[in-house]
Each structure stands twice: as structure tokens, then as C-alpha cells.
Amino acid sequence: MATMTDAGPWSDAELVAAYRKGDEQAATEIVRRHAPGLARYLHGLGAGPSDLDDVLQETFFRAFRSVDTWRGEASLRGWLCTIGANLIRDGHRRGKGRVVVSIEDRDLPDRADPHAEAEAQEAGARITAGLATLPRLQREVFLLRAQQGCEYEEIARALGTTPGAARVHYHHAVKRLKELLS
Amino acid sequence: MTSCTMLSDRMPAVAGGRDEWTADEAGHLAMCEECRAEWELVRAVADVGRDLGPAMAPEAMSALVLDRVREARHRDARRRTTTWSLTWGGLAVAAAVMLAVLFRGPAADAPIPETLSRPTTAADVAFHVPLPELDDADSAELQEVLDGLDAPLGDGSTLDAPLEDDVTRQDMERMLRAGEA
């Protein structure tokens, strides 16, 4: 049986297949590959930086526990994002919603240009606040598209909608954010 | 000729650093205010949280997650086993009770009474009570048995009537509980 010690980049589907056969290194590779992007997505949905590790862990736990339900029709990233978004939504529903913490609250690495750094922080905070005002589907579609770079077909499969509807949600989100941020 | 829709569709890839604007696209962007506003927004969103990430190393996070998955699967397996045990145990007890009820009557090698070998009617129940010991009795003996049945209990009856204090209420309850058990 091939294991993750074999050389060569593995596709997500190959990694999942290897994990299903018991290769735990494949699971580690999945975490390594998707945790950073997933963290940014979850932050965009309202997870505070201090909660990110917990939400990420829970997302991967649910994903690995029900990995047999992933059939490869949606991308693994889209599937993980959906699990994470459901977690955050459930947290809000139970009244334990994650507090949106602005990006200034996190210790960021020093950048060469303090002025550019401050501007980026301010823009980030405004975007995060603006995202919080969007309806759920608009927010998720917009982040999956603009931040994660997913195609509309992929977004539609992940969120259980149609590519046309996903496109409409995206454009509504763009319009609202433009108004909010102008 | 680049349209606003085409440019909009390409924005995430360029913002994510996976692609670059062509000269035509860059020209459209410089001219179109709407597209420029959208591009600024998409670029800003793509940049949000770029410095964020899990504080935990992938190996550590993966190890923690897989431990939890293993625990959860063991728990599920135990729960399934318990459920099956209870189900099969219950079925076995039910089957044992049914068998006991079915075979409690006459011995297996005894001839099947006529009433069991053919459908029973209300008339059969009322007028045909098989009591072989009375088959050869004459009418006087039969009358004596009938008188005994009609007599009040404890007053010349052939049935044994319990005497007072013979069985206490506690004894009765104990017997009932034993019977139920």
C-alpha cells in the first residue's frame, strides 16, 4: 500500500483515500494543506483569532470522523469550509457566538512600512465588520469566491445551491460591501 | 474586448496571486470605476487574515484530532455492541417465554386432544368439556359432583377453602411477586 512517505504531491482525493485506508500521515498532510486557508475563512465568518485553533480542531475532527461522506464531488476545501461554517453558525445559534475580533487585536508580524501596515489593518477591520452585516449565504459565497478562489460550481456544490444563485449572491455581497465601505 | 463580467470572474485568481492581469484587462480596470471598486474590495478581502493561521503545528493538531476520532469510534462501537446485546438478549428471553408457554401443556408424546386438533367453537367450549374421569360415572355420582360444585366454599365443598390466617396478606404479596418474577 502506498503511504505518505512516497514522494510526490498527492491530490486531496488521494490523501483522503490514503487516510481511509489507515494512513495517518495523510491526515496530517490534509491539515497542513488546508488549515491556513480554512483559518482565514473562519475568521472572515466571525471566528476570533483566539478561537481559531479550537474551531479548526473541531472542523477537522468532524471531517475525519465522517470522511466517508465526502465523495469528491465538491472540493475538499469547500467541504471543510462548509463544516466550519456550520460550526460557527451552530455556535451563534446556541448563544455562544464567536465575538468578531478586529485584526488589530492580534499580534501581527512587523512589516517594513508601518503606515501601510496600519492601512491594511484598518481595511481588514472594515471588511470584517462589513462581512458581519451580510446575510449568511452572501457572506459564505463571497468569502469562498473572493478569498478562497472557488469557482461558482464548486461553491454551489458546497452550499447546496446552483451556480447561478451563487453568482447572484456574490454580486449582491459586492454591491452591499461597496456601499458599506465607500 | 474585456467586459466587466469577465474581469469580475478573474479577480479572485489575480487577488490570490495565481494569475496576473493581461494588458487588455489592466486597461479596462483603469477605465472602469465600477470594476476598480470591486477589485479593491476583492483584493482587500483576499488580504484579510493573511497573517492568521493555526498557532498549533499541523502534526500536533492532526495528532489531537485523530485521538479524538479514535475515541469517538470506540465509543460508537461500544454503544452499537450494547444495543445489539440488549436487542438479542430481549429476543432470546421473548423466545424462551414463547417456547415455555407453547410446551407447558401435555407431554410431547401425549396424544393431541380432539379439541386442539380441530377448530374450537363456542358450542364446543360450552357443552364439551373433556373430563375422562367422569365418563364412566353413573347419574348419582354425577349429581354428587354437581352438588359439591354448587355448595359455598368451606361448607361441605369438595374444594379446599383457605382458613382464616392460613395465608397472610404478606404471604399473598410475596407469592404474587414470585409469580410475576
mmCIF file of C-alpha atoms in Angstrom, chain B residues 15-179:
data_model
loop_
_atom_site.group_PDB
_atom_site.id
_atom_site.type_symbol
_atom_site.label_atom_id
_atom_site.label_comp_id
_atom_site.label_asym_id
_atom_site.label_seq_id
_atom_site.Cartn_x
_atom_site.Cartn_y
_atom_site.Cartn_z
ATOM 1 C CA ALA B 15 -6.036 38.701 -5.990
ATOM 2 C CA GLY B 16 -4.911 35.279 -4.780
ATOM 3 C CA GLY B 17 -1.670 35.608 -6.754
ATOM 4 C CA ARG B 18 -2.468 32.659 -9.006
ATOM 5 C CA ASP B 19 -2.722 34.810 -12.140
ATOM 6 C CA GLU B 20 -1.972 38.295 -13.480
ATOM 7 C CA TRP B 21 -3.924 40.902 -15.430
ATOM 8 C CA THR B 22 -3.423 40.963 -19.158
ATOM 9 C CA ALA B 23 -2.760 44.349 -20.782
ATOM 10 C CA ASP B 24 -6.350 44.447 -22.038
ATOM 11 C CA GLU B 25 -7.719 43.712 -18.560
ATOM 12 C CA ALA B 26 -5.438 46.252 -16.930
ATOM 13 C CA GLY B 27 -6.672 48.840 -19.467
ATOM 14 C CA HIS B 28 -10.306 48.066 -18.653
ATOM 15 C CA LEU B 29 -9.594 48.300 -14.961
ATOM 16 C CA ALA B 30 -8.006 51.722 -15.380
ATOM 17 C CA MET B 31 -11.055 52.989 -17.290
ATOM 18 C CA CYS B 32 -13.965 51.363 -15.383
ATOM 19 C CA GLU B 33 -14.732 52.817 -11.980
ATOM 20 C CA GLU B 34 -17.187 50.039 -11.041
ATOM 21 C CA CYS B 35 -14.628 47.330 -11.741
ATOM 22 C CA ARG B 36 -11.953 49.252 -9.893
ATOM 23 C CA ALA B 37 -14.137 49.463 -6.783
ATOM 24 C CA GLU B 38 -14.872 45.744 -6.957
ATOM 25 C CA TRP B 39 -11.197 44.955 -7.488
ATOM 26 C CA GLU B 40 -10.205 46.980 -4.418
ATOM 27 C CA LEU B 41 -12.786 45.079 -2.402
ATOM 28 C CA VAL B 42 -11.751 41.632 -3.629
ATOM 29 C CA ARG B 43 -8.075 42.431 -3.121
ATOM 30 C CA ALA B 44 -8.763 43.639 0.426
ATOM 31 C CA VAL B 45 -10.804 40.531 1.259
ATOM 32 C CA ALA B 46 -8.136 38.260 -0.156
ATOM 33 C CA ASP B 47 -5.687 40.039 2.121
ATOM 34 C CA VAL B 48 -7.811 39.831 5.287
ATOM 35 C CA GLY B 49 -6.324 37.411 7.738
ATOM 36 C CA ARG B 50 -3.340 36.635 5.524
ATOM 37 C CA ASP B 51 -1.215 36.614 8.655
ATOM 38 C CA LEU B 52 -3.700 34.455 10.502
ATOM 39 C CA GLY B 53 -3.295 30.754 10.821
ATOM 40 C CA PRO B 54 -3.372 27.967 13.331
ATOM 41 C CA ALA B 55 -0.998 28.525 16.219
ATOM 42 C CA MET B 56 -0.608 24.761 16.522
ATOM 43 C CA ALA B 57 1.707 22.799 14.247
ATOM 44 C CA PRO B 58 -0.118 20.556 11.735
ATOM 45 C CA GLU B 59 1.398 17.412 13.287
ATOM 46 C CA ALA B 60 0.184 18.351 16.778
ATOM 47 C CA MET B 61 -3.260 19.348 15.583
ATOM 48 C CA SER B 62 -3.578 16.222 13.474
ATOM 49 C CA ALA B 63 -2.496 14.003 16.407
ATOM 50 C CA LEU B 64 -5.079 15.612 18.715
ATOM 51 C CA VAL B 65 -7.830 15.325 16.137
ATOM 52 C CA LEU B 66 -7.050 11.697 15.292
ATOM 53 C CA ASP B 67 -7.013 10.765 19.003
ATOM 54 C CA ARG B 68 -10.486 12.242 19.333
ATOM 55 C CA VAL B 69 -11.666 10.416 16.215
ATOM 56 C CA ARG B 70 -10.363 7.086 17.589
ATOM 57 C CA GLU B 71 -12.075 7.696 20.945
ATOM 58 C CA ALA B 72 -15.327 8.614 19.247
ATOM 59 C CA ARG B 73 -15.217 5.485 17.068
ATOM 60 C CA HIS B 74 -14.553 3.246 20.082
ATOM 61 C CA ARG B 75 -17.443 4.889 21.876
ATOM 62 C CA ASP B 76 -19.699 4.338 18.868
ATOM 63 C CA ALA B 77 -18.605 0.703 18.610
ATOM 64 C CA ARG B 78 -19.287 0.100 22.321
ATOM 65 C CA ARG B 79 -22.699 1.728 22.009
ATOM 66 C CA ARG B 80 -23.524 -0.448 18.990
ATOM 67 C CA THR B 81 -22.400 -3.601 20.832
ATOM 68 C CA THR B 82 -24.513 -2.742 23.879
ATOM 69 C CA THR B 83 -27.540 -2.052 21.716
ATOM 70 C CA TRP B 84 -27.116 -5.371 19.881
ATOM 71 C CA SER B 85 -26.621 -7.271 23.121
ATOM 72 C CA LEU B 86 -29.775 -5.795 24.591
ATOM 73 C CA THR B 87 -31.724 -6.481 21.409
ATOM 74 C CA TRP B 88 -30.574 -10.097 21.109
ATOM 75 C CA GLY B 89 -30.958 -10.668 24.858
ATOM 76 C CA GLY B 90 -34.508 -9.359 24.731
ATOM 77 C CA LEU B 91 -35.316 -11.523 21.728
ATOM 78 C CA ALA B 92 -33.848 -14.598 23.426
ATOM 79 C CA VAL B 93 -35.928 -14.017 26.566
ATOM 80 C CA ALA B 94 -39.059 -13.473 24.466
ATOM 81 C CA ALA B 95 -38.366 -16.659 22.520
ATOM 82 C CA ALA B 96 -37.791 -18.621 25.749
ATOM 83 C CA VAL B 97 -41.076 -17.356 27.189
ATOM 84 C CA MET B 98 -42.940 -18.255 23.998
ATOM 85 C CA LEU B 99 -41.446 -21.764 23.977
ATOM 86 C CA ALA B 100 -42.305 -22.243 27.633
ATOM 87 C CA VAL B 101 -45.901 -21.198 27.001
ATOM 88 C CA LEU B 102 -46.217 -23.421 23.930
ATOM 89 C CA PHE B 103 -44.764 -26.581 25.508
ATOM 90 C CA ARG B 104 -46.101 -26.232 29.052
ATOM 91 C CA GLY B 105 -49.231 -28.305 28.325
ATOM 92 C CA PRO B 106 -49.244 -32.074 27.813
ATOM 93 C CA ALA B 107 -46.042 -34.018 27.329
ATOM 94 C CA ALA B 108 -44.691 -34.034 23.832
ATOM 95 C CA ASP B 109 -45.565 -37.720 23.288
ATOM 96 C CA ALA B 110 -49.133 -37.392 24.605
ATOM 97 C CA PRO B 111 -51.943 -37.669 22.034
ATOM 98 C CA ILE B 112 -53.277 -34.332 20.915
ATOM 99 C CA PRO B 113 -56.732 -33.755 22.475
ATOM 100 C CA GLU B 114 -59.516 -33.680 19.997
ATOM 101 C CA THR B 115 -60.326 -30.065 20.880
ATOM 102 C CA LEU B 116 -56.849 -28.962 19.787
ATOM 103 C CA SER B 117 -56.878 -30.964 16.578
ATOM 104 C CA ARG B 118 -59.886 -29.157 15.103
ATOM 105 C CA PRO B 119 -61.211 -25.599 15.242
ATOM 106 C CA THR B 120 -62.873 -24.737 18.554
ATOM 107 C CA THR B 121 -66.367 -23.223 18.553
ATOM 108 C CA ALA B 122 -68.311 -21.546 21.314
ATOM 109 C CA ALA B 123 -70.569 -24.579 21.424
ATOM 110 C CA ASP B 124 -67.557 -26.861 21.986
ATOM 111 C CA VAL B 125 -66.435 -24.752 24.909
ATOM 112 C CA ALA B 126 -69.884 -24.692 26.476
ATOM 113 C CA PHE B 127 -71.016 -28.300 26.083
ATOM 114 C CA HIS B 128 -67.964 -30.444 25.501
ATOM 115 C CA VAL B 129 -65.644 -30.353 28.483
ATOM 116 C CA PRO B 130 -63.370 -33.403 28.283
ATOM 117 C CA LEU B 131 -63.248 -34.911 31.796
ATOM 118 C CA PRO B 132 -62.338 -38.601 31.231
ATOM 119 C CA GLU B 133 -62.709 -39.493 34.948
ATOM 120 C CA LEU B 134 -66.442 -38.656 34.767
ATOM 121 C CA ASP B 135 -67.102 -40.655 31.563
ATOM 122 C CA ASP B 136 -67.881 -43.869 33.468
ATOM 123 C CA ALA B 137 -69.753 -42.228 36.394
ATOM 124 C CA ASP B 138 -73.423 -43.007 36.792
ATOM 125 C CA SER B 139 -76.055 -40.308 37.232
ATOM 126 C CA ALA B 140 -75.958 -40.403 41.070
ATOM 127 C CA GLU B 141 -72.232 -39.839 41.124
ATOM 128 C CA LEU B 142 -72.557 -37.004 38.618
ATOM 129 C CA GLN B 143 -75.275 -35.365 40.735
ATOM 130 C CA GLU B 144 -73.000 -35.582 43.795
ATOM 131 C CA VAL B 145 -70.208 -33.821 41.913
ATOM 132 C CA LEU B 146 -72.623 -31.118 40.752
ATOM 133 C CA ASP B 147 -73.904 -30.567 44.305
ATOM 134 C CA GLY B 148 -70.343 -30.204 45.508
ATOM 135 C CA LEU B 149 -69.657 -27.545 42.868
ATOM 136 C CA ASP B 150 -72.763 -25.548 43.800
ATOM 137 C CA ALA B 151 -72.064 -25.608 47.553
ATOM 138 C CA PRO B 152 -70.499 -22.481 49.147
ATOM 139 C CA LEU B 153 -66.806 -22.719 49.874
ATOM 140 C CA GLY B 154 -65.962 -24.186 53.263
ATOM 141 C CA ASP B 155 -69.433 -25.593 53.629
ATOM 142 C CA GLY B 156 -69.212 -29.189 52.531
ATOM 143 C CA SER B 157 -67.492 -28.223 49.376
ATOM 144 C CA THR B 158 -65.089 -30.633 47.795
ATOM 145 C CA LEU B 159 -62.769 -27.707 47.151
ATOM 146 C CA ASP B 160 -60.248 -26.782 49.813
ATOM 147 C CA ALA B 161 -61.170 -23.371 51.142
ATOM 148 C CA PRO B 162 -58.342 -21.474 52.840
ATOM 149 C CA LEU B 163 -58.842 -20.973 56.527
ATOM 150 C CA GLU B 164 -58.529 -17.562 58.079
ATOM 151 C CA ASP B 165 -54.904 -16.730 58.981
ATOM 152 C CA ASP B 166 -53.888 -19.616 56.743
ATOM 153 C CA VAL B 167 -52.312 -17.188 54.246
ATOM 154 C CA THR B 168 -51.456 -13.684 55.371
ATOM 155 C CA ARG B 169 -51.567 -10.635 53.073
ATOM 156 C CA GLN B 170 -47.749 -10.513 53.119
ATOM 157 C CA ASP B 171 -47.585 -14.177 52.095
ATOM 158 C CA MET B 172 -50.004 -13.483 49.282
ATOM 159 C CA GLU B 173 -47.999 -10.491 48.033
ATOM 160 C CA ARG B 174 -44.769 -12.490 48.218
ATOM 161 C CA MET B 175 -46.363 -15.258 46.190
ATOM 162 C CA LEU B 176 -47.669 -12.773 43.630
ATOM 163 C CA ARG B 177 -44.235 -11.145 43.292
ATOM 164 C CA ALA B 178 -42.621 -14.563 42.882
ATOM 165 C CA GLY B 179 -45.166 -15.408 40.213
#
